[in-house]
């Protein structure tokens, strides 16, 4: 199947034409087309949170109309995009400066989950694109996600508060990890430049303007997004567009949005047999629920896509890691898949052994026709990109056809080694070939995977747009946080409310860190 010079080959799936036709019928039974239309129409398809699911509106052209609760949201989207364009250009051209008058060349984006993985994927993919890298010359973009103080230490290492702008990304401005990291960077800035410097060096992506102002950030420097944007689908909102525009310029990021929009149109209008996200989603349902393969390997033969798999892990596993239907009934079949991956050829020297001769794991091979950074060496048999692509073309065949004992005997392989060198074959994969990897194509690739995951959820009959599974651990962590505070400040022993295992671990931890002061003075990382 081909769309806009993107080529999908799924001939190496364990599926015949008859299988594919049955999957189309399954899609009809699951009302897939109607569910896609309901998403685009702004219906509240996220029923547990009573919300629309409209990340497609984030990359819609200015003159589009996409409604939520009867209101066209596209003008609101473009108001924020225009504000980002204006602000990022002022920072980049030096008309917005820091508290000491120096240009802000370095940006730290503070956020976790969808506020981090998607923007990091796009940033990593753009770093070596010729146009983007030229625009980013002399600038640096970093992402602070983990509440581990080591992550904060790494992020501020080598940076000067005078030239650093911090973007705090939290819809509610209450996310525990993000806000502790934000307070850490606020202290880093104010201890060097004074409290008044915070307004010049920190901006927010949030909808909670009172808390933004209380934090010390000017509400005029808060960039909005909406409750119809899920975190894992938010890279096309201010969550991603603001830090990426500061690094690469708004014009580059706009091309990324246009690429995503092209797939949005394709997904909503192409017939199933020519619809790339639909085909990918149906094949995943086939592999997971019918063939019983629980995992999927995402294998981009491009180092620029090294952060694709971690992002899709969240997009897929947080969306479809559900055990009940949208009506709350236990599912009578397996849904969701375990996603992992690594760029080729690195992965070949890591986990491909298992894929070839161990468990059957369906693979997505992603190749790019033209490298972002070609290298040619005189006298070499092939250039560097051709060497990479030789493996991209060979690996799917190795999985599909394998190697038989008869072939090995013809090669005079010792009989005792034949079982070890036999490859069973018939291991499914698909190949996606992109013409280039510029901002537009990165947007297309992102949208293909976003919509593929939605297709799977629609066919499984689950809600792919909530994430209640992340809540329980958070609430239990609150209990532990209270206990740590009581033990540190008041010397209280670990209470009986914890089970024996947790109580033992906590007591051991507190004993080993008894030198931590009860009321410490501020200490920031030193690297």
One Martini backbone bead per residue (centre of mass of N, CA, C, O) as a GRO file, in nm:
protein
  527
    1UNK     BB    1   0.099   0.034   0.020
    2UNK     BB    2   0.031   0.380  -0.088
    3UNK     BB    3   0.126   0.712   0.059
    4UNK     BB    4   0.293   0.979  -0.010
    5UNK     BB    5   0.557   0.787  -0.046
    6UNK     BB    6   0.450   0.568   0.141
    7UNK     BB    7   0.561   0.228   0.213
    8UNK     BB    8   0.367  -0.074   0.250
    9UNK     BB    9   0.475  -0.408   0.363
   10UNK     BB   10   0.259  -0.709   0.447
   11UNK     BB   11   0.354  -0.999   0.320
   12UNK     BB   12   0.498  -1.109   0.611
   13UNK     BB   13   0.245  -1.203   0.718
   14UNK     BB   14   0.018  -1.427   0.891
   15UNK     BB   15  -0.154  -1.365   0.600
   16UNK     BB   16  -0.414  -1.384   0.396
   17UNK     BB   17  -0.647  -1.258   0.198
   18UNK     BB   18  -0.870  -1.388   0.371
   19UNK     BB   19  -0.786  -1.261   0.636
   20UNK     BB   20  -0.821  -0.966   0.556
   21UNK     BB   21  -1.123  -0.984   0.494
   22UNK     BB   22  -1.198  -1.064   0.786
   23UNK     BB   23  -1.091  -0.802   0.913
   24UNK     BB   24  -1.288  -0.616   0.771
   25UNK     BB   25  -1.539  -0.747   0.901
   26UNK     BB   26  -1.457  -0.688   1.189
   27UNK     BB   27  -1.457  -0.382   1.155
   28UNK     BB   28  -1.758  -0.366   1.092
   29UNK     BB   29  -1.860  -0.498   1.356
   30UNK     BB   30  -1.697  -0.260   1.524
   31UNK     BB   31  -1.747   0.019   1.388
   32UNK     BB   32  -1.493   0.176   1.287
   33UNK     BB   33  -1.586   0.414   1.110
   34UNK     BB   34  -1.773   0.540   1.322
   35UNK     BB   35  -1.551   0.586   1.538
   36UNK     BB   36  -1.379   0.775   1.373
   37UNK     BB   37  -1.598   0.986   1.323
   38UNK     BB   38  -1.651   1.048   1.624
   39UNK     BB   39  -1.378   1.163   1.680
   40UNK     BB   40  -1.386   1.396   1.460
   41UNK     BB   41  -1.672   1.511   1.588
   42UNK     BB   42  -1.631   1.522   1.920
   43UNK     BB   43  -1.710   1.298   2.066
   44UNK     BB   44  -1.739   1.126   2.383
   45UNK     BB   45  -1.528   0.856   2.372
   46UNK     BB   46  -1.430   0.933   2.660
   47UNK     BB   47  -1.636   0.812   2.900
   48UNK     BB   48  -1.481   0.818   3.183
   49UNK     BB   49  -1.420   1.153   3.122
   50UNK     BB   50  -1.604   1.305   2.926
   51UNK     BB   51  -1.442   1.317   2.630
   52UNK     BB   52  -1.282   1.428   2.385
   53UNK     BB   53  -1.076   1.329   2.080
   54UNK     BB   54  -0.856   1.598   1.934
   55UNK     BB   55  -0.558   1.584   1.805
   56UNK     BB   56  -0.635   1.663   1.509
   57UNK     BB   57  -0.677   1.974   1.577
   58UNK     BB   58  -0.368   2.053   1.624
   59UNK     BB   59  -0.321   2.009   1.278
   60UNK     BB   60  -0.517   2.196   1.164
   61UNK     BB   61  -0.615   2.411   0.962
   62UNK     BB   62  -0.723   2.729   1.007
   63UNK     BB   63  -1.003   2.671   0.819
   64UNK     BB   64  -1.112   2.473   1.004
   65UNK     BB   65  -1.370   2.233   1.139
   66UNK     BB   66  -1.367   2.141   1.489
   67UNK     BB   67  -1.576   1.989   1.731
   68UNK     BB   68  -1.660   2.073   2.081
   69UNK     BB   69  -1.949   2.117   2.213
   70UNK     BB   70  -2.021   2.305   1.945
   71UNK     BB   71  -1.716   2.399   1.917
   72UNK     BB   72  -1.471   2.551   1.745
   73UNK     BB   73  -1.122   2.473   1.812
   74UNK     BB   74  -0.923   2.590   1.597
   75UNK     BB   75  -0.888   2.888   1.685
   76UNK     BB   76  -0.756   2.816   1.956
   77UNK     BB   77  -0.513   2.670   1.844
   78UNK     BB   78  -0.406   2.922   1.674
   79UNK     BB   79  -0.365   3.113   1.906
   80UNK     BB   80  -0.135   2.945   2.030
   81UNK     BB   81   0.048   2.923   1.783
   82UNK     BB   82   0.090   3.228   1.751
   83UNK     BB   83   0.214   3.268   2.031
   84UNK     BB   84   0.453   3.078   1.986
   85UNK     BB   85   0.575   3.217   1.747
   86UNK     BB   86   0.626   3.489   1.880
   87UNK     BB   87   0.793   3.394   2.124
   88UNK     BB   88   1.014   3.226   1.981
   89UNK     BB   89   1.119   3.461   1.807
   90UNK     BB   90   1.203   3.647   2.041
   91UNK     BB   91   1.409   3.454   2.161
   92UNK     BB   92   1.580   3.394   1.900
   93UNK     BB   93   1.632   3.721   1.833
   94UNK     BB   94   1.671   3.873   2.133
   95UNK     BB   95   1.409   4.035   2.252
   96UNK     BB   96   1.413   3.806   2.458
   97UNK     BB   97   1.546   3.822   2.781
   98UNK     BB   98   1.710   3.802   3.050
   99UNK     BB   99   1.780   3.948   3.357
  100UNK     BB  100   2.089   4.030   3.231
  101UNK     BB  101   2.050   4.048   2.895
  102UNK     BB  102   2.068   3.766   2.798
  103UNK     BB  103   2.045   3.525   2.589
  104UNK     BB  104   1.824   3.245   2.524
  105UNK     BB  105   1.976   2.927   2.437
  106UNK     BB  106   1.846   2.753   2.670
  107UNK     BB  107   1.635   2.457   2.719
  108UNK     BB  108   1.402   2.339   2.973
  109UNK     BB  109   1.187   2.067   2.979
  110UNK     BB  110   0.918   2.011   3.209
  111UNK     BB  111   0.820   1.666   3.212
  112UNK     BB  112   0.589   1.384   3.188
  113UNK     BB  113   0.544   1.154   2.969
  114UNK     BB  114   0.366   1.316   2.732
  115UNK     BB  115   0.554   1.576   2.814
  116UNK     BB  116   0.825   1.406   2.682
  117UNK     BB  117   0.834   1.166   2.471
  118UNK     BB  118   0.737   1.311   2.216
  119UNK     BB  119   0.931   1.557   2.205
  120UNK     BB  120   1.189   1.381   2.212
  121UNK     BB  121   1.145   1.232   1.949
  122UNK     BB  122   1.139   1.482   1.764
  123UNK     BB  123   1.406   1.607   1.846
  124UNK     BB  124   1.587   1.364   1.767
  125UNK     BB  125   1.494   1.361   1.464
  126UNK     BB  126   1.586   1.673   1.404
  127UNK     BB  127   1.892   1.711   1.475
  128UNK     BB  128   1.988   1.586   1.165
  129UNK     BB  129   1.838   1.786   1.012
  130UNK     BB  130   1.943   2.026   0.813
  131UNK     BB  131   1.739   2.254   0.872
  132UNK     BB  132   1.714   2.220   1.182
  133UNK     BB  133   2.019   2.233   1.259
  134UNK     BB  134   2.062   2.518   1.156
  135UNK     BB  135   1.849   2.654   1.349
  136UNK     BB  136   2.006   2.523   1.622
  137UNK     BB  137   2.245   2.687   1.631
  138UNK     BB  138   2.356   2.747   1.964
  139UNK     BB  139   2.149   2.546   2.077
  140UNK     BB  140   1.949   2.402   2.360
  141UNK     BB  141   1.769   2.090   2.437
  142UNK     BB  142   1.601   1.979   2.732
  143UNK     BB  143   1.484   1.698   2.948
  144UNK     BB  144   1.281   1.696   3.248
  145UNK     BB  145   1.138   1.411   3.428
  146UNK     BB  146   1.275   1.289   3.655
  147UNK     BB  147   1.281   1.298   4.011
  148UNK     BB  148   1.553   1.231   4.001
  149UNK     BB  149   1.828   1.422   4.082
  150UNK     BB  150   2.006   1.331   3.844
  151UNK     BB  151   1.840   1.465   3.620
  152UNK     BB  152   1.885   1.752   3.716
  153UNK     BB  153   2.192   1.747   3.707
  154UNK     BB  154   2.218   1.691   3.401
  155UNK     BB  155   2.056   1.941   3.299
  156UNK     BB  156   2.244   2.175   3.445
  157UNK     BB  157   2.489   2.083   3.321
  158UNK     BB  158   2.668   2.353   3.176
  159UNK     BB  159   2.467   2.566   3.267
  160UNK     BB  160   2.325   2.899   3.253
  161UNK     BB  161   2.085   3.080   3.398
  162UNK     BB  162   2.112   3.339   3.211
  163UNK     BB  163   2.056   3.129   2.934
  164UNK     BB  164   1.787   3.006   3.066
  165UNK     BB  165   1.488   2.827   2.975
  166UNK     BB  166   1.182   2.731   3.136
  167UNK     BB  167   0.949   2.461   3.069
  168UNK     BB  168   0.638   2.403   3.217
  169UNK     BB  169   0.462   2.081   3.203
  170UNK     BB  170   0.120   2.120   3.324
  171UNK     BB  171  -0.203   2.118   3.323
  172UNK     BB  172  -0.255   2.150   3.655
  173UNK     BB  173   0.006   2.209   3.831
  174UNK     BB  174   0.035   1.904   4.016
  175UNK     BB  175   0.253   1.729   3.929
  176UNK     BB  176   0.475   1.603   4.134
  177UNK     BB  177   0.739   1.573   3.970
  178UNK     BB  178   0.726   1.835   3.806
  179UNK     BB  179   0.705   2.041   4.047
  180UNK     BB  180   0.970   1.964   4.185
  181UNK     BB  181   1.147   2.031   3.943
  182UNK     BB  182   1.054   2.324   3.915
  183UNK     BB  183   1.152   2.413   4.199
  184UNK     BB  184   1.445   2.344   4.148
  185UNK     BB  185   1.484   2.549   3.907
  186UNK     BB  186   1.394   2.796   4.059
  187UNK     BB  187   1.627   2.785   4.262
  188UNK     BB  188   1.858   2.794   4.056
  189UNK     BB  189   1.779   3.077   3.953
  190UNK     BB  190   1.736   3.250   4.220
  191UNK     BB  191   2.019   3.195   4.350
  192UNK     BB  192   2.163   3.352   4.103
  193UNK     BB  193   1.927   3.604   4.021
  194UNK     BB  194   1.672   3.598   4.170
  195UNK     BB  195   1.334   3.600   4.207
  196UNK     BB  196   1.263   3.802   3.966
  197UNK     BB  197   1.379   3.605   3.731
  198UNK     BB  198   1.157   3.395   3.683
  199UNK     BB  199   0.975   3.552   3.470
  200UNK     BB  200   1.224   3.534   3.249
  201UNK     BB  201   1.290   3.192   3.290
  202UNK     BB  202   0.970   3.114   3.305
  203UNK     BB  203   0.734   2.889   3.164
  204UNK     BB  204   0.401   2.767   3.053
  205UNK     BB  205   0.210   2.454   3.023
  206UNK     BB  206  -0.129   2.543   3.091
  207UNK     BB  207  -0.464   2.579   3.266
  208UNK     BB  208  -0.354   2.690   3.560
  209UNK     BB  209  -0.323   3.013   3.626
  210UNK     BB  210  -0.313   3.050   3.937
  211UNK     BB  211  -0.066   2.855   3.981
  212UNK     BB  212   0.129   2.994   3.793
  213UNK     BB  213   0.135   3.264   3.950
  214UNK     BB  214   0.212   3.149   4.229
  215UNK     BB  215   0.495   3.041   4.123
  216UNK     BB  216   0.605   3.310   3.924
  217UNK     BB  217   0.443   3.312   3.662
  218UNK     BB  218   0.336   3.465   3.394
  219UNK     BB  219   0.027   3.418   3.255
  220UNK     BB  220   0.117   3.531   2.969
  221UNK     BB  221   0.335   3.268   2.981
  222UNK     BB  222   0.090   3.082   2.909
  223UNK     BB  223   0.016   2.768   2.746
  224UNK     BB  224  -0.246   2.617   2.605
  225UNK     BB  225  -0.466   2.341   2.676
  226UNK     BB  226  -0.685   2.053   2.656
  227UNK     BB  227  -0.904   1.793   2.760
  228UNK     BB  228  -0.890   1.672   2.448
  229UNK     BB  229  -0.587   1.620   2.539
  230UNK     BB  230  -0.378   1.375   2.555
  231UNK     BB  231  -0.070   1.325   2.664
  232UNK     BB  232   0.020   1.104   2.435
  233UNK     BB  233  -0.124   1.332   2.216
  234UNK     BB  234   0.051   1.631   2.273
  235UNK     BB  235   0.288   1.714   2.073
  236UNK     BB  236   0.091   1.919   1.892
  237UNK     BB  237   0.105   2.096   2.118
  238UNK     BB  238   0.258   2.301   2.337
  239UNK     BB  239   0.423   2.072   2.460
  240UNK     BB  240   0.595   2.058   2.179
  241UNK     BB  241   0.594   2.327   2.013
  242UNK     BB  242   0.749   2.513   2.201
  243UNK     BB  243   1.031   2.376   2.239
  244UNK     BB  244   1.075   2.324   1.930
  245UNK     BB  245   1.060   2.625   1.841
  246UNK     BB  246   1.298   2.725   2.013
  247UNK     BB  247   1.504   2.537   1.856
  248UNK     BB  248   1.385   2.542   1.523
  249UNK     BB  249   1.139   2.685   1.470
  250UNK     BB  250   0.820   2.719   1.356
  251UNK     BB  251   0.842   2.629   1.057
  252UNK     BB  252   0.930   2.338   1.114
  253UNK     BB  253   0.689   2.257   1.300
  254UNK     BB  254   0.469   2.304   1.089
  255UNK     BB  255   0.554   2.067   0.908
  256UNK     BB  256   0.492   1.852   1.116
  257UNK     BB  257   0.188   1.914   1.132
  258UNK     BB  258   0.131   1.863   0.828
  259UNK     BB  259   0.204   1.565   0.831
  260UNK     BB  260  -0.008   1.473   1.034
  261UNK     BB  261  -0.254   1.578   0.872
  262UNK     BB  262  -0.225   1.395   0.624
  263UNK     BB  263  -0.298   1.138   0.792
  264UNK     BB  264  -0.569   1.225   0.899
  265UNK     BB  265  -0.702   1.227   0.620
  266UNK     BB  266  -0.638   0.940   0.534
  267UNK     BB  267  -0.777   0.794   0.775
  268UNK     BB  268  -1.074   0.927   0.724
  269UNK     BB  269  -1.090   0.845   0.385
  270UNK     BB  270  -0.969   0.581   0.336
  271UNK     BB  271  -0.986   0.284   0.244
  272UNK     BB  272  -0.893   0.011   0.411
  273UNK     BB  273  -0.705  -0.115   0.175
  274UNK     BB  274  -0.545   0.197   0.182
  275UNK     BB  275  -0.510   0.212   0.505
  276UNK     BB  276  -0.251   0.222   0.704
  277UNK     BB  277  -0.356   0.232   1.002
  278UNK     BB  278  -0.568   0.011   0.967
  279UNK     BB  279  -0.387  -0.222   0.881
  280UNK     BB  280  -0.201  -0.216   1.127
  281UNK     BB  281  -0.421  -0.259   1.341
  282UNK     BB  282  -0.539  -0.529   1.235
  283UNK     BB  283  -0.270  -0.689   1.250
  284UNK     BB  284  -0.237  -0.660   1.556
  285UNK     BB  285  -0.494  -0.806   1.634
  286UNK     BB  286  -0.415  -1.070   1.500
  287UNK     BB  287  -0.151  -1.123   1.661
  288UNK     BB  288  -0.272  -1.105   1.950
  289UNK     BB  289  -0.578  -1.247   1.950
  290UNK     BB  290  -0.514  -1.497   1.746
  291UNK     BB  291  -0.191  -1.576   1.766
  292UNK     BB  292  -0.056  -1.485   2.054
  293UNK     BB  293   0.120  -1.216   2.024
  294UNK     BB  294   0.226  -0.982   2.273
  295UNK     BB  295   0.441  -0.849   2.085
  296UNK     BB  296   0.643  -0.557   1.959
  297UNK     BB  297   0.877  -0.455   1.718
  298UNK     BB  298   1.059  -0.147   1.686
  299UNK     BB  299   1.262  -0.098   1.373
  300UNK     BB  300   1.460   0.158   1.308
  301UNK     BB  301   1.664   0.252   1.021
  302UNK     BB  302   1.734   0.506   1.236
  303UNK     BB  303   1.885   0.705   1.466
  304UNK     BB  304   1.670   0.938   1.472
  305UNK     BB  305   1.454   0.699   1.590
  306UNK     BB  306   1.537   0.619   1.895
  307UNK     BB  307   1.251   0.752   2.035
  308UNK     BB  308   1.007   0.596   1.925
  309UNK     BB  309   0.956   0.347   2.107
  310UNK     BB  310   0.912   0.494   2.381
  311UNK     BB  311   0.664   0.648   2.280
  312UNK     BB  312   0.489   0.403   2.180
  313UNK     BB  313   0.466   0.267   2.445
  314UNK     BB  314   0.267   0.475   2.553
  315UNK     BB  315   0.057   0.499   2.330
  316UNK     BB  316  -0.012   0.189   2.354
  317UNK     BB  317   0.000   0.086   2.664
  318UNK     BB  318  -0.185   0.313   2.784
  319UNK     BB  319  -0.426   0.269   2.591
  320UNK     BB  320  -0.436  -0.082   2.567
  321UNK     BB  321  -0.398  -0.154   2.886
  322UNK     BB  322  -0.674  -0.345   2.908
  323UNK     BB  323  -0.942  -0.557   3.079
  324UNK     BB  324  -1.184  -0.381   2.971
  325UNK     BB  325  -1.445  -0.264   2.842
  326UNK     BB  326  -1.625   0.021   2.779
  327UNK     BB  327  -1.859  -0.128   2.970
  328UNK     BB  328  -1.686  -0.301   3.205
  329UNK     BB  329  -1.606  -0.573   3.078
  330UNK     BB  330  -1.451  -0.849   3.063
  331UNK     BB  331  -1.223  -0.974   2.858
  332UNK     BB  332  -1.219  -1.269   2.631
  333UNK     BB  333  -0.939  -1.135   2.547
  334UNK     BB  334  -0.653  -1.024   2.422
  335UNK     BB  335  -0.491  -0.708   2.486
  336UNK     BB  336  -0.253  -0.554   2.386
  337UNK     BB  337   0.100  -0.454   2.375
  338UNK     BB  338   0.443  -0.515   2.374
  339UNK     BB  339   0.667  -0.250   2.348
  340UNK     BB  340   0.971  -0.244   2.151
  341UNK     BB  341   1.310  -0.101   2.080
  342UNK     BB  342   1.562  -0.045   1.815
  343UNK     BB  343   1.792   0.047   1.627
  344UNK     BB  344   1.921  -0.011   1.334
  345UNK     BB  345   2.174  -0.244   1.409
  346UNK     BB  346   2.174  -0.268   1.719
  347UNK     BB  347   1.954  -0.490   1.771
  348UNK     BB  348   2.105  -0.727   1.632
  349UNK     BB  349   2.322  -0.708   1.891
  350UNK     BB  350   2.085  -0.800   2.101
  351UNK     BB  351   1.754  -0.931   2.037
  352UNK     BB  352   1.738  -1.100   1.764
  353UNK     BB  353   1.782  -1.383   1.861
  354UNK     BB  354   1.496  -1.422   1.972
  355UNK     BB  355   1.341  -1.354   1.706
  356UNK     BB  356   1.473  -1.597   1.537
  357UNK     BB  357   1.487  -1.851   1.788
  358UNK     BB  358   1.251  -1.783   1.969
  359UNK     BB  359   1.026  -1.591   1.997
  360UNK     BB  360   0.741  -1.460   1.855
  361UNK     BB  361   0.791  -1.130   1.697
  362UNK     BB  362   0.654  -0.884   1.567
  363UNK     BB  363   0.770  -0.659   1.304
  364UNK     BB  364   0.888  -0.320   1.258
  365UNK     BB  365   1.014  -0.192   0.963
  366UNK     BB  366   1.208   0.116   0.931
  367UNK     BB  367   1.272   0.312   0.643
  368UNK     BB  368   1.511   0.527   0.461
  369UNK     BB  369   1.610   0.639   0.162
  370UNK     BB  370   1.722   0.921   0.276
  371UNK     BB  371   1.966   1.054   0.436
  372UNK     BB  372   2.045   1.311   0.649
  373UNK     BB  373   2.373   1.192   0.663
  374UNK     BB  374   2.572   1.140   0.429
  375UNK     BB  375   2.825   0.883   0.344
  376UNK     BB  376   3.141   0.882   0.159
  377UNK     BB  377   3.380   0.627   0.061
  378UNK     BB  378   3.649   0.566  -0.091
  379UNK     BB  379   3.643   0.215  -0.191
  380UNK     BB  380   3.377   0.128  -0.109
  381UNK     BB  381   3.123  -0.083  -0.177
  382UNK     BB  382   2.946   0.093   0.021
  383UNK     BB  383   2.765   0.300   0.173
  384UNK     BB  384   2.643   0.358   0.483
  385UNK     BB  385   2.340   0.345   0.408
  386UNK     BB  386   2.352   0.084   0.244
  387UNK     BB  387   2.439  -0.090   0.480
  388UNK     BB  388   2.189  -0.045   0.646
  389UNK     BB  389   1.978  -0.134   0.417
  390UNK     BB  390   2.070  -0.425   0.386
  391UNK     BB  391   1.942  -0.503   0.661
  392UNK     BB  392   1.651  -0.412   0.615
  393UNK     BB  393   1.606  -0.622   0.374
  394UNK     BB  394   1.707  -0.896   0.516
  395UNK     BB  395   1.555  -0.952   0.788
  396UNK     BB  396   1.266  -1.031   0.690
  397UNK     BB  397   1.366  -1.286   0.536
  398UNK     BB  398   1.492  -1.435   0.771
  399UNK     BB  399   1.221  -1.460   0.925
  400UNK     BB  400   1.046  -1.594   0.699
  401UNK     BB  401   1.251  -1.839   0.591
  402UNK     BB  402   1.506  -1.910   0.704
  403UNK     BB  403   1.670  -2.235   0.798
  404UNK     BB  404   1.741  -2.546   0.696
  405UNK     BB  405   1.884  -2.850   0.736
  406UNK     BB  406   1.933  -2.894   0.432
  407UNK     BB  407   2.095  -2.638   0.381
  408UNK     BB  408   2.319  -2.701   0.586
  409UNK     BB  409   2.419  -2.967   0.459
  410UNK     BB  410   2.506  -2.834   0.187
  411UNK     BB  411   2.725  -2.665   0.376
  412UNK     BB  412   2.866  -2.872   0.577
  413UNK     BB  413   2.736  -2.890   0.846
  414UNK     BB  414   2.755  -3.002   1.139
  415UNK     BB  415   2.532  -3.207   1.290
  416UNK     BB  416   2.549  -3.080   1.589
  417UNK     BB  417   2.476  -2.776   1.465
  418UNK     BB  418   2.199  -2.776   1.321
  419UNK     BB  419   1.995  -2.700   1.553
  420UNK     BB  420   2.145  -2.417   1.606
  421UNK     BB  421   2.121  -2.317   1.280
  422UNK     BB  422   1.821  -2.323   1.282
  423UNK     BB  423   1.545  -2.164   1.104
  424UNK     BB  424   1.204  -2.159   1.098
  425UNK     BB  425   1.046  -1.920   1.039
  426UNK     BB  426   0.747  -1.762   1.002
  427UNK     BB  427   0.809  -1.452   1.084
  428UNK     BB  428   0.657  -1.165   1.141
  429UNK     BB  429   0.636  -0.873   0.921
  430UNK     BB  430   0.698  -0.522   0.844
  431UNK     BB  431   0.727  -0.252   0.596
  432UNK     BB  432   0.854   0.088   0.614
  433UNK     BB  433   0.890   0.343   0.356
  434UNK     BB  434   1.067   0.635   0.354
  435UNK     BB  435   1.197   0.895   0.171
  436UNK     BB  436   1.232   1.070   0.435
  437UNK     BB  437   1.357   1.278   0.737
  438UNK     BB  438   1.155   1.513   0.804
  439UNK     BB  439   0.923   1.692   0.956
  440UNK     BB  440   0.687   1.581   0.787
  441UNK     BB  441   0.755   1.271   0.822
  442UNK     BB  442   0.745   1.267   1.128
  443UNK     BB  443   0.446   1.339   1.145
  444UNK     BB  444   0.344   1.093   0.993
  445UNK     BB  445   0.455   0.871   1.175
  446UNK     BB  446   0.309   0.951   1.428
  447UNK     BB  447   0.013   0.929   1.316
  448UNK     BB  448   0.018   0.635   1.239
  449UNK     BB  449   0.050   0.529   1.532
  450UNK     BB  450  -0.185   0.665   1.668
  451UNK     BB  451  -0.409   0.534   1.478
  452UNK     BB  452  -0.341   0.242   1.515
  453UNK     BB  453  -0.412   0.231   1.818
  454UNK     BB  454  -0.707   0.315   1.784
  455UNK     BB  455  -0.797   0.077   1.613
  456UNK     BB  456  -0.749  -0.141   1.819
  457UNK     BB  457  -0.946  -0.028   2.034
  458UNK     BB  458  -1.201  -0.030   1.857
  459UNK     BB  459  -1.200  -0.340   1.805
  460UNK     BB  460  -1.183  -0.426   2.115
  461UNK     BB  461  -1.371  -0.225   2.289
  462UNK     BB  462  -1.206   0.013   2.414
  463UNK     BB  463  -1.046   0.263   2.615
  464UNK     BB  464  -0.774   0.455   2.476
  465UNK     BB  465  -0.813   0.750   2.668
  466UNK     BB  466  -0.731   0.626   2.934
  467UNK     BB  467  -0.543   0.590   3.284
  468UNK     BB  468  -0.605   0.431   3.566
  469UNK     BB  469  -0.336   0.260   3.615
  470UNK     BB  470  -0.167   0.521   3.738
  471UNK     BB  471  -0.313   0.584   4.023
  472UNK     BB  472  -0.246   0.384   4.256
  473UNK     BB  473   0.057   0.441   4.292
  474UNK     BB  474   0.019   0.738   4.366
  475UNK     BB  475  -0.151   0.700   4.627
  476UNK     BB  476   0.061   0.526   4.775
  477UNK     BB  477   0.289   0.740   4.766
  478UNK     BB  478   0.151   0.935   4.962
  479UNK     BB  479   0.183   0.760   5.214
  480UNK     BB  480   0.491   0.745   5.206
  481UNK     BB  481   0.548   1.046   5.219
  482UNK     BB  482   0.429   1.088   5.502
  483UNK     BB  483   0.617   0.889   5.646
  484UNK     BB  484   0.888   1.021   5.577
  485UNK     BB  485   0.825   1.286   5.716
  486UNK     BB  486   0.767   1.176   6.004
  487UNK     BB  487   1.046   1.038   6.038
  488UNK     BB  488   1.234   1.281   5.985
  489UNK     BB  489   1.099   1.504   6.181
  490UNK     BB  490   0.979   1.299   6.437
  491UNK     BB  491   1.085   0.991   6.449
  492UNK     BB  492   0.887   0.800   6.333
  493UNK     BB  493   0.773   0.507   6.294
  494UNK     BB  494   0.662   0.264   6.108
  495UNK     BB  495   0.357   0.194   6.041
  496UNK     BB  496   0.090  -0.049   6.024
  497UNK     BB  497  -0.028   0.025   5.728
  498UNK     BB  498   0.191  -0.163   5.635
  499UNK     BB  499   0.330  -0.408   5.507
  500UNK     BB  500   0.590  -0.602   5.587
  501UNK     BB  501   0.767  -0.547   5.342
  502UNK     BB  502   0.748  -0.234   5.333
  503UNK     BB  503   0.833  -0.184   5.626
  504UNK     BB  504   1.116  -0.307   5.598
  505UNK     BB  505   1.221  -0.125   5.369
  506UNK     BB  506   1.171   0.150   5.505
  507UNK     BB  507   1.339   0.105   5.759
  508UNK     BB  508   1.605   0.057   5.610
  509UNK     BB  509   1.615   0.329   5.463
  510UNK     BB  510   1.604   0.518   5.714
  511UNK     BB  511   1.854   0.408   5.855
  512UNK     BB  512   2.058   0.465   5.607
  513UNK     BB  513   1.931   0.792   5.618
  514UNK     BB  514   1.981   0.938   5.908
  515UNK     BB  515   2.165   1.190   5.794
  516UNK     BB  516   1.920   1.328   5.714
  517UNK     BB  517   1.788   1.618   5.753
  518UNK     BB  518   1.495   1.747   5.880
  519UNK     BB  519   1.594   2.068   5.809
  520UNK     BB  520   1.703   2.154   5.530
  521UNK     BB  521   1.904   2.310   5.339
  522UNK     BB  522   1.972   2.412   5.043
  523UNK     BB  523   2.047   2.166   4.775
  524UNK     BB  524   2.232   2.148   4.487
  525UNK     BB  525   2.363   2.036   4.225
  526UNK     BB  526   2.711   1.908   4.153
  527UNK     BB  527   2.900   1.914   3.826
   0.00000   0.00000   0.00000
